PDB file of C-alpha atoms in Angstrom:
ATOM      1  CA  UNK A   1       0.000   0.000   0.000  1.00  0.00           C
ATOM      2  CA  UNK A   2       2.747   2.443   0.944  1.00  0.00           C
ATOM      3  CA  UNK A   3       4.786   1.832  -2.203  1.00  0.00           C
ATOM      4  CA  UNK A   4       1.678   2.244  -4.334  1.00  0.00           C
ATOM      5  CA  UNK A   5       1.102   5.612  -2.660  1.00  0.00           C
ATOM      6  CA  UNK A   6       4.620   6.697  -3.629  1.00  0.00           C
ATOM      7  CA  UNK A   7       6.411   6.396  -0.300  1.00  0.00           C
ATOM      8  CA  UNK A   8      10.010   5.250  -0.792  1.00  0.00           C
ATOM      9  CA  UNK A   9      10.648   4.076   2.755  1.00  0.00           C
ATOM     10  CA  UNK A  10       8.553   2.911   5.692  1.00  0.00           C
ATOM     11  CA  UNK A  11       9.604   2.078   9.233  1.00  0.00           C
ATOM     12  CA  UNK A  12       7.949   0.950  12.459  1.00  0.00           C
ATOM     13  CA  UNK A  13       8.820   1.702  16.054  1.00  0.00           C
ATOM     14  CA  UNK A  14       7.267   1.198  19.463  1.00  0.00           C
ATOM     15  CA  UNK A  15       5.386   4.069  21.061  1.00  0.00           C
ATOM     16  CA  UNK A  16       7.263   5.598  23.981  1.00  0.00           C
ATOM     17  CA  UNK A  17       7.110   8.853  25.885  1.00  0.00           C
ATOM     18  CA  UNK A  18       9.886  11.072  24.501  1.00  0.00           C
ATOM     19  CA  UNK A  19      11.255  12.425  27.770  1.00  0.00           C
ATOM     20  CA  UNK A  20      14.839  12.944  26.611  1.00  0.00           C
ATOM     21  CA  UNK A  21      13.985  14.389  23.209  1.00  0.00           C
ATOM     22  CA  UNK A  22      11.326  16.735  24.557  1.00  0.00           C
ATOM     23  CA  UNK A  23      13.866  17.888  27.148  1.00  0.00           C
ATOM     24  CA  UNK A  24      16.269  18.843  24.360  1.00  0.00           C
ATOM     25  CA  UNK A  25      13.426  20.643  22.591  1.00  0.00           C
ATOM     26  CA  UNK A  26      12.625  22.650  25.725  1.00  0.00           C
ATOM     27  CA  UNK A  27      16.280  23.667  26.138  1.00  0.00           C
ATOM     28  CA  UNK A  28      16.453  24.669  22.458  1.00  0.00           C
ATOM     29  CA  UNK A  29      13.338  26.794  22.861  1.00  0.00           C
ATOM     30  CA  UNK A  30      14.551  28.324  26.126  1.00  0.00           C
ATOM     31  CA  UNK A  31      17.678  29.534  24.300  1.00  0.00           C
ATOM     32  CA  UNK A  32      15.504  31.283  21.708  1.00  0.00           C
ATOM     33  CA  UNK A  33      16.900  29.180  18.865  1.00  0.00           C
ATOM     34  CA  UNK A  34      13.421  28.913  17.351  1.00  0.00           C
ATOM     35  CA  UNK A  35      13.618  32.646  16.521  1.00  0.00           C
ATOM     36  CA  UNK A  36      10.128  34.044  15.843  1.00  0.00           C
ATOM     37  CA  UNK A  37       8.414  30.661  15.567  1.00  0.00           C
ATOM     38  CA  UNK A  38       6.509  31.079  18.829  1.00  0.00           C
ATOM     39  CA  UNK A  39       4.058  28.340  17.875  1.00  0.00           C
ATOM     40  CA  UNK A  40       6.782  25.802  18.628  1.00  0.00           C
ATOM     41  CA  UNK A  41       6.119  26.392  22.332  1.00  0.00           C
ATOM     42  CA  UNK A  42       2.599  25.005  21.868  1.00  0.00           C
ATOM     43  CA  UNK A  43       1.605  21.410  22.603  1.00  0.00           C
ATOM     44  CA  UNK A  44       4.996  20.285  23.876  1.00  0.00           C
ATOM     45  CA  UNK A  45       3.277  17.665  26.030  1.00  0.00           C
ATOM     46  CA  UNK A  46       1.663  16.173  22.927  1.00  0.00           C
ATOM     47  CA  UNK A  47       5.049  16.107  21.212  1.00  0.00           C
ATOM     48  CA  UNK A  48       6.415  14.343  24.274  1.00  0.00           C
ATOM     49  CA  UNK A  49       3.563  11.863  24.651  1.00  0.00           C
ATOM     50  CA  UNK A  50       1.578  10.817  21.541  1.00  0.00           C
ATOM     51  CA  UNK A  51      -1.023   9.105  23.749  1.00  0.00           C
ATOM     52  CA  UNK A  52      -2.414  12.621  24.159  1.00  0.00           C
ATOM     53  CA  UNK A  53      -3.055  12.483  20.397  1.00  0.00           C
ATOM     54  CA  UNK A  54      -4.215   8.857  20.084  1.00  0.00           C
ATOM     55  CA  UNK A  55      -5.197   7.560  23.510  1.00  0.00           C
ATOM     56  CA  UNK A  56      -4.446   3.871  22.995  1.00  0.00           C
ATOM     57  CA  UNK A  57      -1.440   4.297  20.696  1.00  0.00           C
ATOM     58  CA  UNK A  58       0.912   1.317  20.593  1.00  0.00           C
ATOM     59  CA  UNK A  59       3.149   1.981  17.595  1.00  0.00           C
ATOM     60  CA  UNK A  60       4.438   4.686  15.283  1.00  0.00           C
ATOM     61  CA  UNK A  61       4.783   4.334  11.512  1.00  0.00           C
ATOM     62  CA  UNK A  62       7.191   6.688   9.735  1.00  0.00           C
ATOM     63  CA  UNK A  63       7.173   7.169   5.984  1.00  0.00           C
ATOM     64  CA  UNK A  64       9.443   9.021   3.562  1.00  0.00           C
ATOM     65  CA  UNK A  65       8.205  10.665   0.357  1.00  0.00           C
ATOM     66  CA  UNK A  66      10.933  11.758  -2.056  1.00  0.00           C
ATOM     67  CA  UNK A  67      10.699  15.090  -3.885  1.00  0.00           C
ATOM     68  CA  UNK A  68      14.019  15.622  -5.677  1.00  0.00           C
ATOM     69  CA  UNK A  69      14.050  15.982  -9.476  1.00  0.00           C
ATOM     70  CA  UNK A  70      16.797  16.059 -12.139  1.00  0.00           C
ATOM     71  CA  UNK A  71      16.354  19.826 -12.531  1.00  0.00           C
ATOM     72  CA  UNK A  72      19.075  22.181 -11.319  1.00  0.00           C
ATOM     73  CA  UNK A  73      19.297  25.863 -10.528  1.00  0.00           C
ATOM     74  CA  UNK A  74      20.776  28.082 -13.203  1.00  0.00           C
ATOM     75  CA  UNK A  75      24.075  29.325 -11.781  1.00  0.00           C
ATOM     76  CA  UNK A  76      23.638  32.759 -13.384  1.00  0.00           C
ATOM     77  CA  UNK A  77      23.891  35.219 -10.480  1.00  0.00           C
ATOM     78  CA  UNK A  78      20.945  37.146 -11.949  1.00  0.00           C
ATOM     79  CA  UNK A  79      18.689  34.175 -11.239  1.00  0.00           C
ATOM     80  CA  UNK A  80      17.687  33.702  -7.579  1.00  0.00           C
ATOM     81  CA  UNK A  81      17.147  30.325  -5.951  1.00  0.00           C
ATOM     82  CA  UNK A  82      14.127  28.623  -4.427  1.00  0.00           C
ATOM     83  CA  UNK A  83      14.369  25.532  -2.210  1.00  0.00           C
ATOM     84  CA  UNK A  84      13.799  22.284  -4.119  1.00  0.00           C
ATOM     85  CA  UNK A  85      10.746  21.239  -2.144  1.00  0.00           C
ATOM     86  CA  UNK A  86       8.908  24.354  -3.375  1.00  0.00           C
ATOM     87  CA  UNK A  87       9.665  24.029  -7.096  1.00  0.00           C
ATOM     88  CA  UNK A  88       6.436  22.283  -7.972  1.00  0.00           C
ATOM     89  CA  UNK A  89       2.825  23.147  -8.570  1.00  0.00           C
ATOM     90  CA  UNK A  90       1.269  22.009  -5.280  1.00  0.00           C
ATOM     91  CA  UNK A  91       1.918  22.255  -1.559  1.00  0.00           C
ATOM     92  CA  UNK A  92       3.265  18.949  -0.269  1.00  0.00           C
ATOM     93  CA  UNK A  93       0.958  19.089   2.746  1.00  0.00           C
ATOM     94  CA  UNK A  94      -2.093  18.756   0.488  1.00  0.00           C
ATOM     95  CA  UNK A  95      -0.552  15.963  -1.573  1.00  0.00           C
ATOM     96  CA  UNK A  96       0.595  13.893   1.395  1.00  0.00           C
ATOM     97  CA  UNK A  97      -2.517  14.480   3.499  1.00  0.00           C
ATOM     98  CA  UNK A  98      -4.624  12.978   0.718  1.00  0.00           C
ATOM     99  CA  UNK A  99      -2.314   9.973   0.440  1.00  0.00           C
ATOM    100  CA  UNK A 100      -2.229   9.497   4.221  1.00  0.00           C
ATOM    101  CA  UNK A 101      -5.998   9.686   4.507  1.00  0.00           C
ATOM    102  CA  UNK A 102      -6.396   6.920   1.930  1.00  0.00           C
ATOM    103  CA  UNK A 103      -3.602   4.855   3.496  1.00  0.00           C
ATOM    104  CA  UNK A 104      -5.069   5.111   7.002  1.00  0.00           C
ATOM    105  CA  UNK A 105      -8.510   4.096   5.736  1.00  0.00           C
ATOM    106  CA  UNK A 106      -6.978   1.010   4.123  1.00  0.00           C
ATOM    107  CA  UNK A 107      -5.078   0.170   7.323  1.00  0.00           C
ATOM    108  CA  UNK A 108      -8.220   0.510   9.444  1.00  0.00           C
ATOM    109  CA  UNK A 109     -10.069  -1.858   7.108  1.00  0.00           C
ATOM    110  CA  UNK A 110      -7.637  -4.654   7.947  1.00  0.00           C
ATOM    111  CA  UNK A 111      -9.106  -5.368  11.363  1.00  0.00           C
ATOM    112  CA  UNK A 112     -11.996  -4.153  13.487  1.00  0.00           C
ATOM    113  CA  UNK A 113     -10.950  -1.667  16.134  1.00  0.00           C
ATOM    114  CA  UNK A 114      -7.803  -0.353  14.446  1.00  0.00           C
ATOM    115  CA  UNK A 115      -7.460   3.378  14.945  1.00  0.00           C
ATOM    116  CA  UNK A 116      -4.900   5.718  13.385  1.00  0.00           C
ATOM    117  CA  UNK A 117      -3.912   9.370  13.427  1.00  0.00           C
ATOM    118  CA  UNK A 118      -1.607  10.832  10.776  1.00  0.00           C
ATOM    119  CA  UNK A 119       0.467  13.971  10.293  1.00  0.00           C
ATOM    120  CA  UNK A 120       2.891  15.390   7.780  1.00  0.00           C
ATOM    121  CA  UNK A 121       4.800  18.322   9.226  1.00  0.00           C
ATOM    122  CA  UNK A 122       1.506  19.826  10.355  1.00  0.00           C
ATOM    123  CA  UNK A 123       0.945  18.844  13.965  1.00  0.00           C
ATOM    124  CA  UNK A 124       2.475  18.395  17.431  1.00  0.00           C
ATOM    125  CA  UNK A 125       4.746  15.549  16.363  1.00  0.00           C
ATOM    126  CA  UNK A 126       8.503  15.058  16.709  1.00  0.00           C
ATOM    127  CA  UNK A 127       8.563  13.551  13.245  1.00  0.00           C
ATOM    128  CA  UNK A 128      12.352  13.455  12.879  1.00  0.00           C
ATOM    129  CA  UNK A 129      12.700  11.567  16.151  1.00  0.00           C
ATOM    130  CA  UNK A 130      10.165   8.942  15.101  1.00  0.00           C
ATOM    131  CA  UNK A 131      11.775   8.675  11.657  1.00  0.00           C
ATOM    132  CA  UNK A 132      15.144   8.027  13.281  1.00  0.00           C
ATOM    133  CA  UNK A 133      13.729   5.487  15.722  1.00  0.00           C
ATOM    134  CA  UNK A 134      11.934   3.625  12.930  1.00  0.00           C
ATOM    135  CA  UNK A 135      15.031   3.303  10.766  1.00  0.00           C
ATOM    136  CA  UNK A 136      14.108   5.775   8.026  1.00  0.00           C
ATOM    137  CA  UNK A 137      17.482   7.422   8.546  1.00  0.00           C
ATOM    138  CA  UNK A 138      19.508   9.281  11.136  1.00  0.00           C
ATOM    139  CA  UNK A 139      19.281  12.919  12.186  1.00  0.00           C
ATOM    140  CA  UNK A 140      22.381  14.426  10.620  1.00  0.00           C
ATOM    141  CA  UNK A 141      24.630  17.281  11.646  1.00  0.00           C
ATOM    142  CA  UNK A 142      22.502  19.546   9.435  1.00  0.00           C
ATOM    143  CA  UNK A 143      19.463  18.492  11.551  1.00  0.00           C
ATOM    144  CA  UNK A 144      17.782  16.794   8.566  1.00  0.00           C
ATOM    145  CA  UNK A 145      16.945  13.103   8.509  1.00  0.00           C
ATOM    146  CA  UNK A 146      19.421  11.402   6.157  1.00  0.00           C
ATOM    147  CA  UNK A 147      19.047   8.022   4.493  1.00  0.00           C
ATOM    148  CA  UNK A 148      22.247   6.436   3.189  1.00  0.00           C
ATOM    149  CA  UNK A 149      20.607   5.479  -0.118  1.00  0.00           C
ATOM    150  CA  UNK A 150      18.256   8.407  -0.751  1.00  0.00           C
ATOM    151  CA  UNK A 151      19.917  11.343   0.980  1.00  0.00           C
ATOM    152  CA  UNK A 152      17.597  13.862   2.642  1.00  0.00           C
ATOM    153  CA  UNK A 153      15.351  15.307  -0.059  1.00  0.00           C
ATOM    154  CA  UNK A 154      12.208  13.694   1.317  1.00  0.00           C
ATOM    155  CA  UNK A 155       9.179  14.636   3.363  1.00  0.00           C
ATOM    156  CA  UNK A 156       8.362  12.747   6.544  1.00  0.00           C
ATOM    157  CA  UNK A 157       4.887  11.485   7.374  1.00  0.00           C
ATOM    158  CA  UNK A 158       3.898   9.940  10.704  1.00  0.00           C
ATOM    159  CA  UNK A 159       1.055   7.583  11.563  1.00  0.00           C
ATOM    160  CA  UNK A 160       0.130   6.658  15.128  1.00  0.00           C
ATOM    161  CA  UNK A 161      -1.692   3.332  15.429  1.00  0.00           C
ATOM    162  CA  UNK A 162      -3.251   1.379  18.304  1.00  0.00           C
ATOM    163  CA  UNK A 163      -1.667  -1.949  17.396  1.00  0.00           C
ATOM    164  CA  UNK A 164       1.602  -3.698  18.178  1.00  0.00           C
ATOM    165  CA  UNK A 165       3.743  -4.197  15.066  1.00  0.00           C
ATOM    166  CA  UNK A 166       7.050  -5.778  14.085  1.00  0.00           C
ATOM    167  CA  UNK A 167       9.575  -3.046  14.739  1.00  0.00           C
ATOM    168  CA  UNK A 168      12.602  -1.796  12.824  1.00  0.00           C
ATOM    169  CA  UNK A 169      15.896  -0.802  14.381  1.00  0.00           C
ATOM    170  CA  UNK A 170      17.448   2.656  14.175  1.00  0.00           C
ATOM    171  CA  UNK A 171      20.223   2.911  11.595  1.00  0.00           C
ATOM    172  CA  UNK A 172      23.795   3.957  12.248  1.00  0.00           C
ATOM    173  CA  UNK A 173      24.678   7.663  12.180  1.00  0.00           C
ATOM    174  CA  UNK A 174      27.050   7.866   9.220  1.00  0.00           C
ATOM    175  CA  UNK A 175      27.966  11.556   9.482  1.00  0.00           C
ATOM    176  CA  UNK A 176      31.194  10.563  11.213  1.00  0.00           C
ATOM    177  CA  UNK A 177      33.880  13.244  11.021  1.00  0.00           C
ATOM    178  CA  UNK A 178      32.257  14.954   8.018  1.00  0.00           C
ATOM    179  CA  UNK A 179      31.478  18.621   8.673  1.00  0.00           C
ATOM    180  CA  UNK A 180      30.697  19.753   5.120  1.00  0.00           C
ATOM    181  CA  UNK A 181      27.240  21.068   6.024  1.00  0.00           C
ATOM    182  CA  UNK A 182      28.524  23.062   8.989  1.00  0.00           C
ATOM    183  CA  UNK A 183      31.394  24.500   6.965  1.00  0.00           C
ATOM    184  CA  UNK A 184      29.140  25.359   4.008  1.00  0.00           C
ATOM    185  CA  UNK A 185      26.410  27.161   5.965  1.00  0.00           C
ATOM    186  CA  UNK A 186      27.047  30.796   4.968  1.00  0.00           C
ATOM    187  CA  UNK A 187      25.437  32.356   8.038  1.00  0.00           C
ATOM    188  CA  UNK A 188      26.693  30.027  10.778  1.00  0.00           C
ATOM    189  CA  UNK A 189      23.182  28.761  11.529  1.00  0.00           C
ATOM    190  CA  UNK A 190      24.633  25.277  12.038  1.00  0.00           C
ATOM    191  CA  UNK A 191      26.720  26.498  14.936  1.00  0.00           C
ATOM    192  CA  UNK A 192      27.796  23.020  16.054  1.00  0.00           C
ATOM    193  CA  UNK A 193      27.058  19.386  15.289  1.00  0.00           C
ATOM    194  CA  UNK A 194      23.322  18.638  15.274  1.00  0.00           C
ATOM    195  CA  UNK A 195      22.395  22.168  16.366  1.00  0.00           C
ATOM    196  CA  UNK A 196      20.562  24.847  14.385  1.00  0.00           C
ATOM    197  CA  UNK A 197      20.036  28.499  15.279  1.00  0.00           C
ATOM    198  CA  UNK A 198      16.922  29.519  13.353  1.00  0.00           C
ATOM    199  CA  UNK A 199      17.767  33.188  13.881  1.00  0.00           C
ATOM    200  CA  UNK A 200      20.663  32.729  11.437  1.00  0.00           C
ATOM    201  CA  UNK A 201      18.974  30.287   9.061  1.00  0.00           C
ATOM    202  CA  UNK A 202      18.217  31.547   5.545  1.00  0.00           C
ATOM    203  CA  UNK A 203      15.169  29.264   5.358  1.00  0.00           C
ATOM    204  CA  UNK A 204      13.695  30.801   8.497  1.00  0.00           C
ATOM    205  CA  UNK A 205      14.480  34.339   7.400  1.00  0.00           C
ATOM    206  CA  UNK A 206      12.959  33.971   3.925  1.00  0.00           C
ATOM    207  CA  UNK A 207       9.891  31.917   4.882  1.00  0.00           C
ATOM    208  CA  UNK A 208       8.845  32.305   8.516  1.00  0.00           C
ATOM    209  CA  UNK A 209      10.196  35.726   9.465  1.00  0.00           C
ATOM    210  CA  UNK A 210       7.451  38.339   9.146  1.00  0.00           C
ATOM    211  CA  UNK A 211       9.731  41.281   9.936  1.00  0.00           C
ATOM    212  CA  UNK A 212      12.843  42.702   8.360  1.00  0.00           C
ATOM    213  CA  UNK A 213      15.756  40.400   7.629  1.00  0.00           C
ATOM    214  CA  UNK A 214      18.802  41.432   9.702  1.00  0.00           C
ATOM    215  CA  UNK A 215      21.390  43.261   7.639  1.00  0.00           C
ATOM    216  CA  UNK A 216      24.124  40.818   8.640  1.00  0.00           C
ATOM    217  CA  UNK A 217      22.229  37.855   7.117  1.00  0.00           C
ATOM    218  CA  UNK A 218      23.415  37.352   3.541  1.00  0.00           C
ATOM    219  CA  UNK A 219      20.859  35.410   1.504  1.00  0.00           C
ATOM    220  CA  UNK A 220      23.454  34.206  -1.004  1.00  0.00           C
ATOM    221  CA  UNK A 221      20.881  34.321  -3.790  1.00  0.00           C
ATOM    222  CA  UNK A 222      18.175  32.367  -1.938  1.00  0.00           C
ATOM    223  CA  UNK A 223      14.735  33.999  -1.938  1.00  0.00           C
ATOM    224  CA  UNK A 224      12.652  31.118  -0.532  1.00  0.00           C
ATOM    225  CA  UNK A 225      14.292  28.552   1.688  1.00  0.00           C
ATOM    226  CA  UNK A 226      17.844  27.254   1.353  1.00  0.00           C
ATOM    227  CA  UNK A 227      19.293  23.862   0.406  1.00  0.00           C
ATOM    228  CA  UNK A 228      23.004  24.489   0.933  1.00  0.00           C
ATOM    229  CA  UNK A 229      23.425  22.099   3.872  1.00  0.00           C
ATOM    230  CA  UNK A 230      21.756  19.354   1.843  1.00  0.00           C
ATOM    231  CA  UNK A 231      23.500  20.117  -1.435  1.00  0.00           C
ATOM    232  CA  UNK A 232      26.945  19.540   0.078  1.00  0.00           C
ATOM    233  CA  UNK A 233      25.968  16.338   1.895  1.00  0.00           C
ATOM    234  CA  UNK A 234      27.681  13.285   0.336  1.00  0.00           C
ATOM    235  CA  UNK A 235      24.493  11.262   0.689  1.00  0.00           C
ATOM    236  CA  UNK A 236      22.489  13.533  -1.624  1.00  0.00           C
ATOM    237  CA  UNK A 237      24.890  12.655  -4.440  1.00  0.00           C
ATOM    238  CA  UNK A 238      23.257   9.237  -4.793  1.00  0.00           C
ATOM    239  CA  UNK A 239      20.923  10.546  -7.459  1.00  0.00           C
ATOM    240  CA  UNK A 240      17.377   9.325  -7.005  1.00  0.00           C
ATOM    241  CA  UNK A 241      14.404  11.210  -8.421  1.00  0.00           C
ATOM    242  CA  UNK A 242      10.696  11.302  -7.701  1.00  0.00           C
ATOM    243  CA  UNK A 243       8.112  10.156 -10.234  1.00  0.00           C
ATOM    244  CA  UNK A 244       5.565  12.581  -8.820  1.00  0.00           C
ATOM    245  CA  UNK A 245       5.155  15.360 -11.378  1.00  0.00           C
ATOM    246  CA  UNK A 246       3.702  17.640  -8.702  1.00  0.00           C
ATOM    247  CA  UNK A 247       7.257  18.323  -7.521  1.00  0.00           C
ATOM    248  CA  UNK A 248       8.830  18.995 -10.898  1.00  0.00           C
ATOM    249  CA  UNK A 249       9.669  22.679 -11.516  1.00  0.00           C
ATOM    250  CA  UNK A 250       6.878  24.979 -12.562  1.00  0.00           C
ATOM    251  CA  UNK A 251       7.701  27.093 -15.603  1.00  0.00           C
ATOM    252  CA  UNK A 252       5.941  29.981 -13.907  1.00  0.00           C
ATOM    253  CA  UNK A 253       8.683  30.631 -11.381  1.00  0.00           C
ATOM    254  CA  UNK A 254      11.654  28.283 -11.849  1.00  0.00           C
ATOM    255  CA  UNK A 255      14.957  29.845 -12.956  1.00  0.00           C
ATOM    256  CA  UNK A 256      13.387  33.256 -13.527  1.00  0.00           C
ATOM    257  CA  UNK A 257      15.520  36.388 -13.300  1.00  0.00           C
ATOM    258  CA  UNK A 258      15.301  38.925 -10.506  1.00  0.00           C
ATOM    259  CA  UNK A 259      13.802  41.395 -12.984  1.00  0.00           C
ATOM    260  CA  UNK A 260      11.039  38.969 -13.935  1.00  0.00           C
ATOM    261  CA  UNK A 261      10.174  38.137 -10.336  1.00  0.00           C
ATOM    262  CA  UNK A 262      10.392  41.643  -8.871  1.00  0.00           C
ATOM    263  CA  UNK A 263       8.006  42.899 -11.558  1.00  0.00           C
ATOM    264  CA  UNK A 264       5.210  40.635 -10.267  1.00  0.00           C
ATOM    265  CA  UNK A 265       2.169  42.426  -8.912  1.00  0.00           C
ATOM    266  CA  UNK A 266       0.412  40.990  -5.878  1.00  0.00           C
ATOM    267  CA  UNK A 267      -2.185  39.426  -8.179  1.00  0.00           C
ATOM    268  CA  UNK A 268       0.596  37.937 -10.317  1.00  0.00           C
ATOM    269  CA  UNK A 269       2.208  36.496  -7.190  1.00  0.00           C
ATOM    270  CA  UNK A 270      -1.032  34.989  -5.917  1.00  0.00           C
ATOM    271  CA  UNK A 271      -1.899  33.491  -9.304  1.00  0.00           C
ATOM    272  CA  UNK A 272       1.603  32.124  -9.928  1.00  0.00           C
ATOM    273  CA  UNK A 273       2.062  30.571  -6.496  1.00  0.00           C
ATOM    274  CA  UNK A 274      -1.518  29.639  -5.687  1.00  0.00           C
ATOM    275  CA  UNK A 275      -1.535  26.291  -3.888  1.00  0.00           C
ATOM    276  CA  UNK A 276       2.275  26.128  -3.597  1.00  0.00           C
ATOM    277  CA  UNK A 277       4.551  26.416  -0.535  1.00  0.00           C
ATOM    278  CA  UNK A 278       5.819  29.812  -1.729  1.00  0.00           C
ATOM    279  CA  UNK A 279       2.502  31.413  -0.784  1.00  0.00           C
ATOM    280  CA  UNK A 280       3.549  31.012   2.862  1.00  0.00           C
ATOM    281  CA  UNK A 281       5.967  33.920   2.646  1.00  0.00           C
ATOM    282  CA  UNK A 282       3.165  36.185   1.349  1.00  0.00           C
ATOM    283  CA  UNK A 283       3.648  38.919  -1.231  1.00  0.00           C
ATOM    284  CA  UNK A 284       5.319  41.395   1.129  1.00  0.00           C
ATOM    285  CA  UNK A 285       7.797  38.763   2.293  1.00  0.00           C
ATOM    286  CA  UNK A 286       8.470  37.759  -1.309  1.00  0.00           C
ATOM    287  CA  UNK A 287       9.245  41.367  -2.253  1.00  0.00           C
ATOM    288  CA  UNK A 288      11.385  41.809   0.854  1.00  0.00           C
ATOM    289  CA  UNK A 289      13.443  38.722  -0.001  1.00  0.00           C
ATOM    290  CA  UNK A 290      13.925  39.772  -3.616  1.00  0.00           C
ATOM    291  CA  UNK A 291      14.945  43.311  -2.726  1.00  0.00           C
ATOM    292  CA  UNK A 292      17.494  42.129  -0.167  1.00  0.00           C
ATOM    293  CA  UNK A 293      18.941  39.520  -2.528  1.00  0.00           C
ATOM    294  CA  UNK A 294      19.218  42.133  -5.298  1.00  0.00           C
ATOM    295  CA  UNK A 295      20.936  44.603  -2.963  1.00  0.00           C
ATOM    296  CA  UNK A 296      23.492  41.937  -2.071  1.00  0.00           C
ATOM    297  CA  UNK A 297      24.643  41.547  -5.679  1.00  0.00           C
ATOM    298  CA  UNK A 298      24.751  45.238  -6.577  1.00  0.00           C
TER     299      UNK A 298
END
């Protein structure tokens, strides 16, 4: 069922209360490393204990959905960059929610009394932790989940289920002594192994930040998100591409020049990016990002 739905990897792990991991999350939040994402303070108890989401939960199913394509950014400095996950025509939340809904219905048909609850980066779930525990991959030094065969260009979906399953083992952390992601991060957001300061992260600044971008943050040509820490990772060089055309670049905004993008009216922006992740930054944020990126190359 999962393969038919397009998921490239599935793993199973036992439900447990995440005391240690939620403790790290609290410390990270207390240090202000979430920047302006105040919503991350919400529902920490649910993140810690999924039984507050599904009362009789017994197991956690993690799934990976690949989104990388053969397309590449044009290296012309007059052409800004958008994160790979946002190249396509639809928001991944909508695509994966539909697939998860169908998958959960099929699972619940297997036996009377089965109950599930699913999320894809849209609820109080420590999805990376569950993905690591279920053997999807390991949480790398760039804080992304990395699979040795597929790299890290995949979305994570999580299903809680009230049944015992046959469980997978976590995989080995293969980052080793490699520090390419930390060394490549242009703003120092990856300030040490496995630690991210969102205040310095280009992805945060260009997507989630609703204010002005600090002058000292150089966008390095990125106007929505940033893939640098994934691009340099050795495990993303094992080229594997999605068959889902929803994630292939849209001609409406891929590899367009600054001049073409800055000339968009608000209506143009809304029509071009309707139903895509880029809408999250809103028109004012889009203009802000473009103007700053242009100023950096003048």
